[in-house]
Coordinates of C-alpha atoms in Angstrom, one line a residue:
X1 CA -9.2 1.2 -24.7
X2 CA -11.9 -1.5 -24.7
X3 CA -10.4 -5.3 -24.9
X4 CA -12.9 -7.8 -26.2
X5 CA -13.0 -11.2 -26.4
X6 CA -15.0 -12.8 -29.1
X7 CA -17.0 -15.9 -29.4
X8 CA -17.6 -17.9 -32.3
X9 CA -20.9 -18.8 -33.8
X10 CA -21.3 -23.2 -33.5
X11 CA -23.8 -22.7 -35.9
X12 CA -22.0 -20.9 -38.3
X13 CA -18.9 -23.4 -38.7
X14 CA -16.1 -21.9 -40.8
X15 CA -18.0 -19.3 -42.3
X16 CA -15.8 -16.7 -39.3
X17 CA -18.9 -14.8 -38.0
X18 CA -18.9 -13.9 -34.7
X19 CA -21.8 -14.7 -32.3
X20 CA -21.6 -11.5 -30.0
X21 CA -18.5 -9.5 -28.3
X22 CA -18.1 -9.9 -24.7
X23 CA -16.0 -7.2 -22.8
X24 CA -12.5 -8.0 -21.1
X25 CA -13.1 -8.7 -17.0
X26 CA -10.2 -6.0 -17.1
X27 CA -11.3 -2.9 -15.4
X28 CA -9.8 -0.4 -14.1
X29 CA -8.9 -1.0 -10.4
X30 CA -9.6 1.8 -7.6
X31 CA -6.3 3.6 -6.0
X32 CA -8.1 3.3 -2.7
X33 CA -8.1 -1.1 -3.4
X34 CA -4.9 -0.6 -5.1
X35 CA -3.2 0.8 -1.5
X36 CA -4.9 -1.5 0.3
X37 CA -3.2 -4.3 -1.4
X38 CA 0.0 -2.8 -1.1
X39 CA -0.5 -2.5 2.7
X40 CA -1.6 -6.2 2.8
X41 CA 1.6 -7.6 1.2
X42 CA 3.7 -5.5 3.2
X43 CA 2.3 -6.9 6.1
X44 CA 2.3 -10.4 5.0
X45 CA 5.9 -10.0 4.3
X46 CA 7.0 -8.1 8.0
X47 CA 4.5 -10.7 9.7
X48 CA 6.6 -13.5 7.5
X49 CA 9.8 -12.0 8.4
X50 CA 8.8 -12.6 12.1
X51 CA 7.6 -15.4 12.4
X52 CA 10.8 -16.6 12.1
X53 CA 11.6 -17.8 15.9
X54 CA 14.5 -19.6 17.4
X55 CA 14.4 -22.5 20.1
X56 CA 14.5 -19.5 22.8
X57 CA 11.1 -18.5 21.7
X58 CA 9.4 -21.6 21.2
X59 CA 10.1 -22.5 24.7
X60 CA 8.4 -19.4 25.8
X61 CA 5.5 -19.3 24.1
X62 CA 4.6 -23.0 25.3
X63 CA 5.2 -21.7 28.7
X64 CA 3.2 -18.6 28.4
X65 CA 0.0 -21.1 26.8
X66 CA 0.5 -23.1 29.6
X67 CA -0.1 -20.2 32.3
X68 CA -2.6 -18.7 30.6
X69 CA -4.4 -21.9 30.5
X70 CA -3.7 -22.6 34.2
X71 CA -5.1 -18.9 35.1
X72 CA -7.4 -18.2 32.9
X73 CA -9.5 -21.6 33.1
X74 CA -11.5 -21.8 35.5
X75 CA -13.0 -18.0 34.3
X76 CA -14.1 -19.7 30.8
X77 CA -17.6 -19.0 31.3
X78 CA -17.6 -15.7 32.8
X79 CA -16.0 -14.0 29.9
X80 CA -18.4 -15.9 27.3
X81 CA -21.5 -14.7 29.6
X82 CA -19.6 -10.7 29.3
X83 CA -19.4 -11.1 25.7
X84 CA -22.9 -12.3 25.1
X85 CA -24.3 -8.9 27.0
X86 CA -22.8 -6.4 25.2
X87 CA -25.1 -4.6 22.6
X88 CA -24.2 -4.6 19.1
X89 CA -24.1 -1.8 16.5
X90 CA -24.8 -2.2 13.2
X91 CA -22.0 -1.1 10.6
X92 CA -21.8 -0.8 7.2
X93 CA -19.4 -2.2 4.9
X94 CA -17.8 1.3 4.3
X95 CA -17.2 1.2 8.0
X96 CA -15.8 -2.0 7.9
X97 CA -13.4 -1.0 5.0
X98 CA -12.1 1.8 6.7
X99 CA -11.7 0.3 10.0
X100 CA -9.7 -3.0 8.4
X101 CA -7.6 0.1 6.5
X102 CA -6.7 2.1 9.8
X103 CA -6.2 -1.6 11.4
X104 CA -3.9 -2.5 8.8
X105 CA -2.1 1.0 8.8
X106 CA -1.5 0.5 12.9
X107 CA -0.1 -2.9 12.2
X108 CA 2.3 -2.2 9.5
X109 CA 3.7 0.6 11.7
X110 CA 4.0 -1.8 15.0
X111 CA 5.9 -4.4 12.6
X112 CA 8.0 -2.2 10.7
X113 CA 9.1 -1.3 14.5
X114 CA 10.1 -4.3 15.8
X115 CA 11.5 -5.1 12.3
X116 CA 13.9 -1.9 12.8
X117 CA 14.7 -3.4 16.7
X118 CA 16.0 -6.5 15.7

């Protein structure tokens, strides 16, 4: 089942002829996009449902930053100059897709964990 929209002819006033029939942007969506949506909002909502912290928290995380900070400062550069050497593979956006997917999958699982511990 085709949906068209159509477009009316300027030149043709009231006269009801139409110019050309242009086809819907509706298409049909992939089940493999359609899952990957699915994981996406179910993330979004665990990692929503988290984020949620008390005072308790907060207080930890800023002392955390701060240590990290103190430690890890003066080492700045030597992790830049690490990162800079490594080689780098080429992927393809298949790759990509199904790395983000398996990504995704490990996430869900991890949140949907500490979601159940609380």
């Amino acid at each position: 089942m085709e949906d068209h929209h159509l477009k009316w002819d300027k030149s043709g006033g009231k006269s009801g002829k139409h110019r050309e029939e242009v086809p819907s942007a509706k298409e049909e969506v992939r089940p493999e996009y359609e899952e990957y949506l699915l994981l996406l909002q179910q993330r979004n909502r665990l990692l929503k449902k988290l984020k949620k912290k008390n005072d308790q928290q907060i207080e930890m995380e800023k002392k955390e930053q701060g240590f990290s900070i103190y430690v890890n400062g003066a080492n700045v550069e030597l992790g830049r100059a690490y990162s800079r050497a490594k080689s780098r593979h080429t992927k393809t956006a298949g790759d990509t897709y199904h790395e983000r997917k398996k990504i995704l999958q490990h996430e869900l699982q991890t949140l949907e964990r500490e979601a159940e511990s609380r």
